[in-house]
Coordinates of C-alpha atoms in Angstrom, one line a residue:
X1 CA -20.7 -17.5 -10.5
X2 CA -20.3 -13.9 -9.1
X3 CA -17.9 -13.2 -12.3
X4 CA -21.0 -14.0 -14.3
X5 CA -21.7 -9.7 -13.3
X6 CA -18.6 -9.4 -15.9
X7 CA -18.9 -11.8 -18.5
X8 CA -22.7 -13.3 -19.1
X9 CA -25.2 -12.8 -21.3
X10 CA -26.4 -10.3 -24.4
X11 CA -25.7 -6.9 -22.4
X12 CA -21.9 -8.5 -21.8
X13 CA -20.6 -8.5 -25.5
X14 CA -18.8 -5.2 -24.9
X15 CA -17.1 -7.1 -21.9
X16 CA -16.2 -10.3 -23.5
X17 CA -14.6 -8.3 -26.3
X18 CA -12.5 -6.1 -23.9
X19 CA -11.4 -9.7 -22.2
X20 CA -10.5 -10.9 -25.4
X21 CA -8.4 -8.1 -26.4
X22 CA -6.0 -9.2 -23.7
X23 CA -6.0 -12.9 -25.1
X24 CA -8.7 -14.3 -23.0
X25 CA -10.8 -17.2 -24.9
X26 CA -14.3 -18.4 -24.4
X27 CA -13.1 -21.3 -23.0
X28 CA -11.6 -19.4 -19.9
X29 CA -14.5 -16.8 -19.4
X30 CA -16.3 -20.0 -18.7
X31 CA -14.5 -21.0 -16.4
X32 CA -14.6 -19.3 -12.4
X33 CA -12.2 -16.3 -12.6
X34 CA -10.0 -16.1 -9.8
X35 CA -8.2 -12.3 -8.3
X36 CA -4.6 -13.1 -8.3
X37 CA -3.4 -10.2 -6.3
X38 CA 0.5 -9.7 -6.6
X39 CA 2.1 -7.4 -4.4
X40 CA 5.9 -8.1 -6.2
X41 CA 8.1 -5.4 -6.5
X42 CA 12.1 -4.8 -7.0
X43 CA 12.0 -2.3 -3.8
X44 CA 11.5 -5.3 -1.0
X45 CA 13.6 -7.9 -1.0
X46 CA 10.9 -10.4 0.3
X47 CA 9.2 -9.5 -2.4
X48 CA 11.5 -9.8 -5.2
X49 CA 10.7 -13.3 -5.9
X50 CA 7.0 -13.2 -6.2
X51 CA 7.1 -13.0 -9.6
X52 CA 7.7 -16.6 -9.7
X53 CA 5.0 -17.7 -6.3
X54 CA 2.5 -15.7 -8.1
X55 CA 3.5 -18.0 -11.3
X56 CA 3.0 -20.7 -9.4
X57 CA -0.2 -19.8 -7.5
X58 CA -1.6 -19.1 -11.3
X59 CA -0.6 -22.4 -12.6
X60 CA -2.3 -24.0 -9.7
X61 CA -5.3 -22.2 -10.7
X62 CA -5.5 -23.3 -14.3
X63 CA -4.5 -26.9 -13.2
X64 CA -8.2 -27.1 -10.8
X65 CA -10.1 -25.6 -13.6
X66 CA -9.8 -21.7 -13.1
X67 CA -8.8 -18.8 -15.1
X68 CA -6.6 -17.0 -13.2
X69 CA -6.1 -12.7 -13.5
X70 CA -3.0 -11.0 -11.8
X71 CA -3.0 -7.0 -10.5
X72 CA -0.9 -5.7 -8.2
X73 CA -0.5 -3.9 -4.5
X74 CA 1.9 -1.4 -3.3
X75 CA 4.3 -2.7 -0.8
X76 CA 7.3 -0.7 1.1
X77 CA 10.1 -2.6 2.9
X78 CA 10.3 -1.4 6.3
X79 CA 14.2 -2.3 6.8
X80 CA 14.9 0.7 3.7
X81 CA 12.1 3.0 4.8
X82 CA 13.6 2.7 8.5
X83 CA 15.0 5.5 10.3
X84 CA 14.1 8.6 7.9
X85 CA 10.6 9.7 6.4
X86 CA 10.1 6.5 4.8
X87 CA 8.7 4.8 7.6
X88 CA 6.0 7.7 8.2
X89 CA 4.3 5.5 5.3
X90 CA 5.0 1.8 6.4
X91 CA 1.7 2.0 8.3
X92 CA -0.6 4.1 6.1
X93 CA 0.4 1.8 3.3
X94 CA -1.8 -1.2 5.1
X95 CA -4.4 0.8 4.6
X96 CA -4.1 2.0 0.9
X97 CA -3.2 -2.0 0.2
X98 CA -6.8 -2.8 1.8
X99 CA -8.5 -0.1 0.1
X100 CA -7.0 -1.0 -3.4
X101 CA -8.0 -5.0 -3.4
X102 CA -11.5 -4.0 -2.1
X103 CA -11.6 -1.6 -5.3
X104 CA -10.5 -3.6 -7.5
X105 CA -12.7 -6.6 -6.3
X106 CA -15.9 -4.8 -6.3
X107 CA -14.8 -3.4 -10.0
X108 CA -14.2 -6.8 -11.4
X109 CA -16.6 -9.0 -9.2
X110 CA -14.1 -12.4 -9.2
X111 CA -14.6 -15.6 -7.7
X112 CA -12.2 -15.9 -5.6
X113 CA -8.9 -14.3 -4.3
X114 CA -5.4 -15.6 -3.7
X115 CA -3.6 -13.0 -2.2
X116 CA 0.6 -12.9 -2.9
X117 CA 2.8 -11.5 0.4
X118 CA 5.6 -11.5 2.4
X119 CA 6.1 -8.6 3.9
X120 CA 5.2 -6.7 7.4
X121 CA 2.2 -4.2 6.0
X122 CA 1.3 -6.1 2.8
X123 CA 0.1 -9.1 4.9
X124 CA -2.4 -7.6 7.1
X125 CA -2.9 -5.1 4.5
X126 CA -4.4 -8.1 2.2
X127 CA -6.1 -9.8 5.2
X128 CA -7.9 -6.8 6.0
X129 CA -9.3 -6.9 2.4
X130 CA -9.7 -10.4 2.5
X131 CA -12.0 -10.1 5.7
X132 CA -14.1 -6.8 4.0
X133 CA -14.7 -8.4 1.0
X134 CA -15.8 -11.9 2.0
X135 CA -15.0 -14.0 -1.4
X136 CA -13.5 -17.4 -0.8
X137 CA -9.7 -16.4 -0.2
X138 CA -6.2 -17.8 0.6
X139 CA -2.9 -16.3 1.2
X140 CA 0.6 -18.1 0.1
X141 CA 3.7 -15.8 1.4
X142 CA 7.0 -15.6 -0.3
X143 CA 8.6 -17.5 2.7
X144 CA 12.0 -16.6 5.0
X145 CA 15.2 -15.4 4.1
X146 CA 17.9 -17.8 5.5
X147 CA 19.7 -16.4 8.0
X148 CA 23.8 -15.3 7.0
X149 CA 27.0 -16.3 8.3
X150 CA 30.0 -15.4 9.3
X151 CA 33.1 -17.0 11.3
X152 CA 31.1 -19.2 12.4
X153 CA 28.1 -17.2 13.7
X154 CA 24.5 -16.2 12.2
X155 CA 23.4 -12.8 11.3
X156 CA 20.2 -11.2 10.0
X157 CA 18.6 -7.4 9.3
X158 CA 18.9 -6.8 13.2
X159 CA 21.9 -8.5 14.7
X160 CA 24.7 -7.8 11.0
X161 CA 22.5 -4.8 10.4
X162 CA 21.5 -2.4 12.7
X163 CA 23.2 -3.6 15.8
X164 CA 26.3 -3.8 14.3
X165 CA 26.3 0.0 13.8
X166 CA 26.0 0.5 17.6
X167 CA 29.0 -2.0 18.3
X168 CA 30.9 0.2 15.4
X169 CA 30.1 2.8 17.0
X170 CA 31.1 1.6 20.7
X171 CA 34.2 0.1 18.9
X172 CA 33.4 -3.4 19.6
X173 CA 33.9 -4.4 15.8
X174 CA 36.4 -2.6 12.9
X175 CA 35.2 -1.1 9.7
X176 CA 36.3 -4.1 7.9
X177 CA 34.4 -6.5 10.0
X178 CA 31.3 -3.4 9.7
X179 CA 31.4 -4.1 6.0
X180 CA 31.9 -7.7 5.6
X181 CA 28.8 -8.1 8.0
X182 CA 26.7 -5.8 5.9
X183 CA 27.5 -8.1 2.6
X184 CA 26.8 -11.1 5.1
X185 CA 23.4 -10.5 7.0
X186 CA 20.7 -10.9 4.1
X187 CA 22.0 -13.8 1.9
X188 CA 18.9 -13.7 -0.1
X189 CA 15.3 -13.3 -1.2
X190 CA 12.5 -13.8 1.6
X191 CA 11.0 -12.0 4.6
X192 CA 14.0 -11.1 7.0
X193 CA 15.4 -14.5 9.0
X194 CA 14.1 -13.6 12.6
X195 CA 10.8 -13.6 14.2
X196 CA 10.3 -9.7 13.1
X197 CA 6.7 -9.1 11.9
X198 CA 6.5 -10.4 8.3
X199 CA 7.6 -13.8 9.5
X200 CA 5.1 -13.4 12.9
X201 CA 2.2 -12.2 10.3
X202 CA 3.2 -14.9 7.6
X203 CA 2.9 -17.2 10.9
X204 CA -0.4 -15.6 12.1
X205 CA -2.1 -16.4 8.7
X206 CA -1.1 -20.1 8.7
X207 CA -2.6 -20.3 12.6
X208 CA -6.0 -18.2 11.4
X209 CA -6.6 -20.5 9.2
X210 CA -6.1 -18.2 5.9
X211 CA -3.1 -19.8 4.5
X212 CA -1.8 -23.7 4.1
X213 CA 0.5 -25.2 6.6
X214 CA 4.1 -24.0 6.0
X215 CA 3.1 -20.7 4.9
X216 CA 4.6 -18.9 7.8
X217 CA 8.5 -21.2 7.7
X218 CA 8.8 -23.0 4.3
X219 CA 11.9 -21.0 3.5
X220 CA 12.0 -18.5 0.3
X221 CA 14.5 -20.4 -1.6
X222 CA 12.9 -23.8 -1.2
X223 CA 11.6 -25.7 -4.3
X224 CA 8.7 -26.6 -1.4
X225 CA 7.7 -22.7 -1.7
X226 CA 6.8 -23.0 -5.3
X227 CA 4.7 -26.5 -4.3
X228 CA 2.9 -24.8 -2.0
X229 CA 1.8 -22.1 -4.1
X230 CA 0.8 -24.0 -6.6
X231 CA -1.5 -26.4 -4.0
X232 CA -3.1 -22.7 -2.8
X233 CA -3.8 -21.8 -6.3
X234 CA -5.2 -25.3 -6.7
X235 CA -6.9 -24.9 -3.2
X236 CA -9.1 -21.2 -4.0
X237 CA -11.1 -23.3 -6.2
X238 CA -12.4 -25.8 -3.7
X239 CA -12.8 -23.1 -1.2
X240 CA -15.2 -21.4 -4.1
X241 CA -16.8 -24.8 -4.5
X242 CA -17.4 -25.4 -1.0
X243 CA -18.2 -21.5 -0.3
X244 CA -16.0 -21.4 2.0
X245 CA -15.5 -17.3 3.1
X246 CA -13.1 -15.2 5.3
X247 CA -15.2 -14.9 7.9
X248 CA -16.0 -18.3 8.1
X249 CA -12.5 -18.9 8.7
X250 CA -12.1 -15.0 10.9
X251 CA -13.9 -15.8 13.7
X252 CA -13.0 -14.9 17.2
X253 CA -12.0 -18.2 18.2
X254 CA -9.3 -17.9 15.4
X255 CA -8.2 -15.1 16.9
X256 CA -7.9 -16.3 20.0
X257 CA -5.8 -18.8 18.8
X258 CA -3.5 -16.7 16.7
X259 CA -2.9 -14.8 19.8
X260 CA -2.2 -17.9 21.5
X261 CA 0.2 -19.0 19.3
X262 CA 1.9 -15.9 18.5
X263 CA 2.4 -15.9 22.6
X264 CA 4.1 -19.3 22.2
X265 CA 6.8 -17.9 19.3
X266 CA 7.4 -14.7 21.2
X267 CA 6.2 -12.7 17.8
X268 CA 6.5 -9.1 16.8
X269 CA 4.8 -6.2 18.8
X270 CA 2.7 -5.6 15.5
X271 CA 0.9 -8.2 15.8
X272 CA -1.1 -6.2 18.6
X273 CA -1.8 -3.7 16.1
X274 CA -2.6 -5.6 12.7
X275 CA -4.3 -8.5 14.6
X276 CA -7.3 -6.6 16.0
X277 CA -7.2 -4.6 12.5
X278 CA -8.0 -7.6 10.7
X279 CA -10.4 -8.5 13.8
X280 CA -11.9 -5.5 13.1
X281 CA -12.8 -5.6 9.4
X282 CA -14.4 -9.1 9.8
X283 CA -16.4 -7.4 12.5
X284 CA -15.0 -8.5 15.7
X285 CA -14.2 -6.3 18.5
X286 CA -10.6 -7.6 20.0
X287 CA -10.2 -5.9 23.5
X288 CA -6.6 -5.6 24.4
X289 CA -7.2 -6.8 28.1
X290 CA -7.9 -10.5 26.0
X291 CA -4.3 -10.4 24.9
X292 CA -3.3 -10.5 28.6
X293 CA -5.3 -13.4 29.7
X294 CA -4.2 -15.1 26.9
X295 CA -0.4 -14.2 27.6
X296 CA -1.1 -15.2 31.2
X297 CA -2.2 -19.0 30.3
X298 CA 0.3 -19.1 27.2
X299 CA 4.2 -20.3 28.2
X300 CA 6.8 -19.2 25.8
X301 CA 8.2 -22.6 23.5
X302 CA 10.6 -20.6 21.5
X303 CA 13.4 -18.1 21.2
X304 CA 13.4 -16.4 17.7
X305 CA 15.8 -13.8 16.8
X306 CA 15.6 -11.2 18.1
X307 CA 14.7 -13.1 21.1
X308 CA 17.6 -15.7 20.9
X309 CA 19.4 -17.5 18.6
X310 CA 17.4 -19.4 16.7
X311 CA 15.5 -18.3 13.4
X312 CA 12.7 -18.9 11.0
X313 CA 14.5 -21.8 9.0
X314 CA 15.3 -23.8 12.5
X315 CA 11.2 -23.4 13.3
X316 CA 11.1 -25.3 9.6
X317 CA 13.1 -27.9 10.7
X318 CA 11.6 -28.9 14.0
X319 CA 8.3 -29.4 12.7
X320 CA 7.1 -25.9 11.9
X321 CA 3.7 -24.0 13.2
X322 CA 1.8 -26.5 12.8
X323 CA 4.0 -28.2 15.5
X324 CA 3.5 -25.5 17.9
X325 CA 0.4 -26.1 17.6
X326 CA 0.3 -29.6 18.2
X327 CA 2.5 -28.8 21.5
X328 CA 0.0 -26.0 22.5
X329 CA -2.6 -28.7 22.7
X330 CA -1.5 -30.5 25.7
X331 CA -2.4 -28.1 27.5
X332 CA -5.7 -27.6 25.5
X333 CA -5.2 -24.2 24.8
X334 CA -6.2 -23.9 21.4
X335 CA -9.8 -24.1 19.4
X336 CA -9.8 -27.1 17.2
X337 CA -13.0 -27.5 15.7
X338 CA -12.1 -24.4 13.0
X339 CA -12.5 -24.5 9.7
X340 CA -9.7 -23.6 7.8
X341 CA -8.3 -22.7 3.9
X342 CA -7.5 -26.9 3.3
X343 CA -11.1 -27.2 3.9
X344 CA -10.7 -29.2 7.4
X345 CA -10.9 -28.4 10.8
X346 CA -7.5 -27.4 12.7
X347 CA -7.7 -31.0 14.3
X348 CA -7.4 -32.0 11.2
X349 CA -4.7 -29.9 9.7
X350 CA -2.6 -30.6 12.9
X351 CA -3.1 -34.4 13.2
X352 CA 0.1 -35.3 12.0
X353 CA 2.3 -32.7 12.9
X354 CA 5.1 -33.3 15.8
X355 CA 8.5 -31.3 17.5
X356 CA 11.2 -32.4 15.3
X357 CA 14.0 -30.2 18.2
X358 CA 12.7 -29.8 21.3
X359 CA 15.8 -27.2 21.3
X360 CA 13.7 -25.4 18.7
X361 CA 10.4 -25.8 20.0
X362 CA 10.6 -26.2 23.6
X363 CA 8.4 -28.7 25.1
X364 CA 5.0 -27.2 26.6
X365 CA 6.2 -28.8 30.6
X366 CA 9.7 -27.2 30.1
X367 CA 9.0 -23.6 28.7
X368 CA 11.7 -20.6 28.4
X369 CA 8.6 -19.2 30.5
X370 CA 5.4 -20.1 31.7
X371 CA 3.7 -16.6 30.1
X372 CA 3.6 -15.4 27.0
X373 CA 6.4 -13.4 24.8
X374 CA 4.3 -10.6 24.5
X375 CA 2.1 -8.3 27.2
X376 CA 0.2 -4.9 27.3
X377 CA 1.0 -2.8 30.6
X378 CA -1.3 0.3 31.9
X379 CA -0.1 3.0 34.3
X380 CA -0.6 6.3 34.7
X381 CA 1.7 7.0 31.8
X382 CA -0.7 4.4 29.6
X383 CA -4.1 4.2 30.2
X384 CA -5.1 2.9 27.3
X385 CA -2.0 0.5 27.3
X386 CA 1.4 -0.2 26.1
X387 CA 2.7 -2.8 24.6
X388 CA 6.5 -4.5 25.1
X389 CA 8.0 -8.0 23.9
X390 CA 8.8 -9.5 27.8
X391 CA 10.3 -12.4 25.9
X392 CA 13.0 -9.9 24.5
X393 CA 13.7 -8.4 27.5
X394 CA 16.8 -9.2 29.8
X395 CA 15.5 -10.1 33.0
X396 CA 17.4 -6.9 34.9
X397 CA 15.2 -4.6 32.8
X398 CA 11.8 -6.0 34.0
X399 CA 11.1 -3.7 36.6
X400 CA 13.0 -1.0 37.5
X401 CA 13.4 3.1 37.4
X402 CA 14.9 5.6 35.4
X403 CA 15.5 8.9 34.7
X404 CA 13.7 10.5 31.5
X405 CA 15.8 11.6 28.4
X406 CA 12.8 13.2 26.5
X407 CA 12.8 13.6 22.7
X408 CA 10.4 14.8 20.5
X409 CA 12.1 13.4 17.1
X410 CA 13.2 9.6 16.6
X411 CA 16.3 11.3 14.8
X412 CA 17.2 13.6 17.8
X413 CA 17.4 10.2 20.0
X414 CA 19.5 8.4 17.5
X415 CA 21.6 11.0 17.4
X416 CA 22.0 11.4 21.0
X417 CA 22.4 7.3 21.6
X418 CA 25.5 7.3 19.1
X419 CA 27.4 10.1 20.4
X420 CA 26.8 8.6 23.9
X421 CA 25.0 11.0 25.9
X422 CA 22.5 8.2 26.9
X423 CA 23.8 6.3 30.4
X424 CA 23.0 3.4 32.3
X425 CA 19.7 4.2 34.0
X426 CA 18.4 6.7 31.9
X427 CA 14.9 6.1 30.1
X428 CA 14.8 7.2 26.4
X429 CA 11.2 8.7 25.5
X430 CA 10.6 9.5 21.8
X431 CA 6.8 11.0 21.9
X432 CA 4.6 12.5 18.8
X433 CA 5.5 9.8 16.9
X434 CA 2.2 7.9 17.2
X435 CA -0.6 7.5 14.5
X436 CA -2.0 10.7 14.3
X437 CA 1.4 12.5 15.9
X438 CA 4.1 10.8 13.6
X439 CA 2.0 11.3 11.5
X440 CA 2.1 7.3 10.5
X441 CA 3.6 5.7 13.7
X442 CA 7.1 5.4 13.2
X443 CA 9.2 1.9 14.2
X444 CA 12.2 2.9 16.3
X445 CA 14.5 0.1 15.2
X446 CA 17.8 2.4 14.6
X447 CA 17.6 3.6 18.4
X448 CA 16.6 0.3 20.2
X449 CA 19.5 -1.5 18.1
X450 CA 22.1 0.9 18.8
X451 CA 20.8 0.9 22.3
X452 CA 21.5 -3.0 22.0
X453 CA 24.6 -2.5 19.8
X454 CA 26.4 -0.3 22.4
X455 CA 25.7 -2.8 25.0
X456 CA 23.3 -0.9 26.8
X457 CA 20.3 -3.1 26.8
X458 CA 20.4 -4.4 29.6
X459 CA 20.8 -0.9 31.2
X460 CA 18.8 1.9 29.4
X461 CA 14.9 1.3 28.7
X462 CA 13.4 3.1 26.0
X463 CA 9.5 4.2 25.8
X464 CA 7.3 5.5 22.9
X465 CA 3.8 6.4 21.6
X466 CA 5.2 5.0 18.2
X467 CA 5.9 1.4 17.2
X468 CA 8.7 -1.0 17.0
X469 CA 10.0 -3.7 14.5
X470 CA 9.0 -7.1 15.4
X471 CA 13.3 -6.9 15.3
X472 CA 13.4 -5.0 18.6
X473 CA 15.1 -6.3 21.7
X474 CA 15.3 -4.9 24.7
X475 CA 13.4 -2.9 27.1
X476 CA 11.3 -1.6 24.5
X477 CA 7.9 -0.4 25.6
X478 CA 5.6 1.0 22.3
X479 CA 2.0 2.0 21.3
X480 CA 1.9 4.1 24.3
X481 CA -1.9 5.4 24.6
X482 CA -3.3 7.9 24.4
X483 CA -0.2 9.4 22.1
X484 CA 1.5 12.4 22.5
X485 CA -0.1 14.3 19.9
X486 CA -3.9 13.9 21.5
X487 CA -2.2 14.7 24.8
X488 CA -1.8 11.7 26.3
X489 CA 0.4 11.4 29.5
X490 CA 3.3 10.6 27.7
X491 CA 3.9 14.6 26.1
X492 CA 3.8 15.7 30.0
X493 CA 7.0 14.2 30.4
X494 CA 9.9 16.4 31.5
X495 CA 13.7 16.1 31.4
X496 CA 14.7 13.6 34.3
X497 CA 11.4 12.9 35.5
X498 CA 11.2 9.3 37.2
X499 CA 9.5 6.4 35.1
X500 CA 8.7 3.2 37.2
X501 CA 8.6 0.3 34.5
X502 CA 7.4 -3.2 35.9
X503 CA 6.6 -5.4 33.1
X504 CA 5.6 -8.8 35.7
X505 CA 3.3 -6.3 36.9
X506 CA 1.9 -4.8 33.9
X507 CA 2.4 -1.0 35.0
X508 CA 4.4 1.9 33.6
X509 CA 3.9 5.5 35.3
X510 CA 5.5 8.6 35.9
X511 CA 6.4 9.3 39.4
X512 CA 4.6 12.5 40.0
X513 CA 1.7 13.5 42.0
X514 CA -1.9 13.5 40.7
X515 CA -1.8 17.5 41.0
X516 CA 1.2 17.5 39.3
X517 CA 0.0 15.6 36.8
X518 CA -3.0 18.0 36.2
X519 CA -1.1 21.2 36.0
X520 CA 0.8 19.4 33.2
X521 CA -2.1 18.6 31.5
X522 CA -3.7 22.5 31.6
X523 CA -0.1 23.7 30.5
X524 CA -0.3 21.5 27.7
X525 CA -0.7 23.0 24.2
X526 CA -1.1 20.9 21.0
X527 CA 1.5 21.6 18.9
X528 CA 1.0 21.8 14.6
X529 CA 1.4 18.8 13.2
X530 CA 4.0 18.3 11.4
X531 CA 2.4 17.3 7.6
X532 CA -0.2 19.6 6.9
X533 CA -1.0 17.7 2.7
X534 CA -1.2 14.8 0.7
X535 CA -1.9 11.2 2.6
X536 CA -0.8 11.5 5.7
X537 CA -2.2 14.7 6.6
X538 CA -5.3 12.7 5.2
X539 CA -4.2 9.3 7.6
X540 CA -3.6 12.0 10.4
X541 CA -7.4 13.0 10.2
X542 CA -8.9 9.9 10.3
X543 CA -6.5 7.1 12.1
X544 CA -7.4 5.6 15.2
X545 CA -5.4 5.2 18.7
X546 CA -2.6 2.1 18.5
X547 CA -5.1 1.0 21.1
X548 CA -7.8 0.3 18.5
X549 CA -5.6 -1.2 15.9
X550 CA -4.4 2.1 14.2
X551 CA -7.8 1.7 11.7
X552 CA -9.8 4.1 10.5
X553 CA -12.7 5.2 12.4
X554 CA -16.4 4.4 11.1

């Protein structure tokens, strides 16, 4: 056994007694030792139940013959960290995460893993880790938060959240009804109820292969949760048995079909930065241009919040991912002969499954659209891309001009969106807030909800070189590359420049000449930046372009 490093023979004696000062008997140091790695917190509310999964996940252990060891991860809630400072660290925390599993597996050389998530960073975070370190590995989420009510209609983060302070603020709803909202939208523990990125990412790890089928919809509060974690704590041990590795499972093919089926649900726009990451780390180049082909061949089955009206527990009930799937392979476009965490192919693990709502999970002849929810556009103003979610965008808003409100500050564009000096036409632009610029790469939820909020969605676009939630509707165009900040096109905007958007057509640009264009570029200066210590003056120095994945270069 690799723990054998820790715990066998003569030299060991100083090891086995430091083992069995916290409790340990002989009888477990026998047995394989298995990396329980907990990322629960009281700061996230998808993570404020994993005190009881990880339970779970251990007892599973012990019950297939294991000794199971707990440590923990950082984790930071998005939502909270939204909109302020905070979310300058949302990004470089999935990074840290990564970093502190691999150090921790290489100082206490354990059988296996089983990695404890929910949540948008701490996901990709552990699969990156997962992918490095190449034990046998599985991941069990925490699950979705049910989605709220009120007079009759559903809320979540987004739609009670931050939307509703746009319609406040466009006097479309009272205080009261602001307030009783707020106490509505997040009923309870789990990832937020939409297809935002921990619920895409929970979803990607089921489809990769790295997790059990219902890992990305078996709802937080549901007894099944606790099953299932106990069956992936059982699981890690046949996975050590059969050597069954991360990047066994990681191989491009599983990539393709995570992109595939994160086309199909109309997931988060992160996924096109922590998909390639993890790509990355089990040492796979994903080129971006892929993600179009796929998107191209890929029709949309479902409308997610914020997509539509449907949400993470509705996916549970019509048959889940695994359904998807299933519906995905009429049209055979998915891989089948992967291996996979149960220890069977993908065939295998799919066999069964079937639509239980065809409202849910549209059928594959009779999509919401015959593309993908997700696409990457170039242009002169991206030449290295851009990303938007087309699924998430009214139809008005595909392709059409604008006049450039420019803004250097996420704040300074929030601002200006709730006192109402944006109007129908105008193009938002909130530049140097990418990777290295931010630094961190910002999500712009406040603006693009109060964008939607004020019912201007359908009317205003809104472009950046930083990120957005996977809550985002909207015109929303992100990750545009190269950023501001390594003077990409996008910090040569001026105040009511022209911006042609045409999503069908997969091109954003400024409508200037080339000459033009040039001057710009020689009058460009690069301006400080605006954390000059501690990690993410650190991050700064050594992030990647959104292009890349947002990694760290070699």
């Amino acid at each position: 056994m690799r723990s054998d490093k820790m715990k066998k023979g003569l030299e060991r004696t100083p090891h086995r007694s430091l083992f069995k000062a916290m409790g340990y008997t002989d009888e477990e140091l026998e047995r394989p030792i298995i990396g329980v790695v907990n990322s629960y917190n009281e700061v996230i509310p998808g993570h404020i139940h994993l005190d009881k999964i990880t339970k779970a996940a251990k007892e599973g252990v012990r019950m297939a013959g294991g000794t199971p060891m707990e440590f923990p991860t950082i984790g930071v809630c998005d939502g909270i960290a939204m909109g302020h400072e905070g979310m300058k660290y949302s990004l470089v925390s999935r990074e840290l995460i990564a970093d502190s599993v691999e150090i921790m597996a290489k100082a206490y050389p354990f059988d296996g893993l089983v990695f404890i998530t929910d949540c948008d960073k701490i996901i990709p975070g552990m699969l990156m880790a997962a992918a490095r370190i190449n034990i046998p590995s599985i991941v069990i989420s925490g699950g979705p938060m049910l989605p709220g009510y009120y007079k009759g209609k559903k809320y979540d983060l987004v739609l009670g959240g931050f939307e509703a302070v746009g319609q406040y603020q466009a006097g479309k709803i009272s205080k009261e009804e602001l307030e009783i909202i707020e106490e509505v939208s997040c009923p309870g523990c789990g990832s937020c109820a939409g297809m935002f990125t921990a619920n895409t990412m929970n979803c990607m790890t089921e489809v990769l292969g790295m997790g059990l089928p219902g890992n990305g919809t078996i709802p937080a509060v549901y007894a099944e949760r606790i099953r299932l974690a106990k069956k992936a704590g059982m699981k890690i041990m046949e996975l050590i048995q059969k050597d069954i590795k991360p990047r066994d499972i990681l191989t491009e093919k599983a990539f393709e079909n995570a992109f595939t089926v994160d086309m199909a649900l109309g997931g988060s726009t992160n996924t096109i930065l922590h998909l390639p990451a993890i790509a990355y780390e089990a040492g796979i180049e994903f080129d971006l241009k892929k993600i179009n082909s796929i998107s191209e061949m890929t029709p949309n089955l479902c409308k997610i919040s914020p997509a539509g009206h449907h949400y993470l527990v509705d996916v549970y009930n019509a048959g889940g991912v695994q359904a998807v799937m299933k519906e995905l392979t009429k049209k055979n476009l998915l891989h089948l002969d992967l291996i996979t965490v149960t220890g069977k192919k993908v065939k295998d693990n799919i066999e069964k499954a079937e639509v239980l709502d065809y409202e849910v999970i549209r059928p594959i002849d009779n999509p919401y659209s015959k593309d993908g929810g997700l696409t990457v556009i170039y242009g002169n103003l991206a030449p290295d891309g851009a990303v938007v979610k087309q699924s998430a965008v009214a139809p008005e808003m595909k392709k059409r001009e604008g006049k450039a409100r420019v803004f250097d500050l996420e704040e300074d564009a929030q601002k200006a969106i709730l006192d109402g000096k944006i109007k129908p036409g105008d193009v938002v632009v909130i530049r140097y807030e990418g990777p290295k610029g931010g630094p961190g790469m910002r999500e712009m939820l406040a603006p693009t909800s109060a964008i939607a909020g004020m019912g201007l969605d359908k009317e205003v676009a809104l472009i950046t070189d930083g990120r957005f939630s996977g809550g985002t509707r909207g015109a929303a165009i992100g990750h545009i590359s190269p950023e501001a900040m390594e003077g990409g096109p996008i910090a040569l905007i001026k105040e009511g420049d022209i911006i042609s958007i045409d999503i069908p057509g997969k091109r954003i640009d400024l409508k200037i000449s080339d000459e033009e264009m040039e001057k710009r570029k020689k009058e460009w200066k690069k301006p400080e930046p605006k954390i000059k210590t501690g990690v993410l003056y650190r991050y700064s120095q050594m992030v990647s372009s959104a292009a890349q994945g947002a990694v760290f270069k070699k």
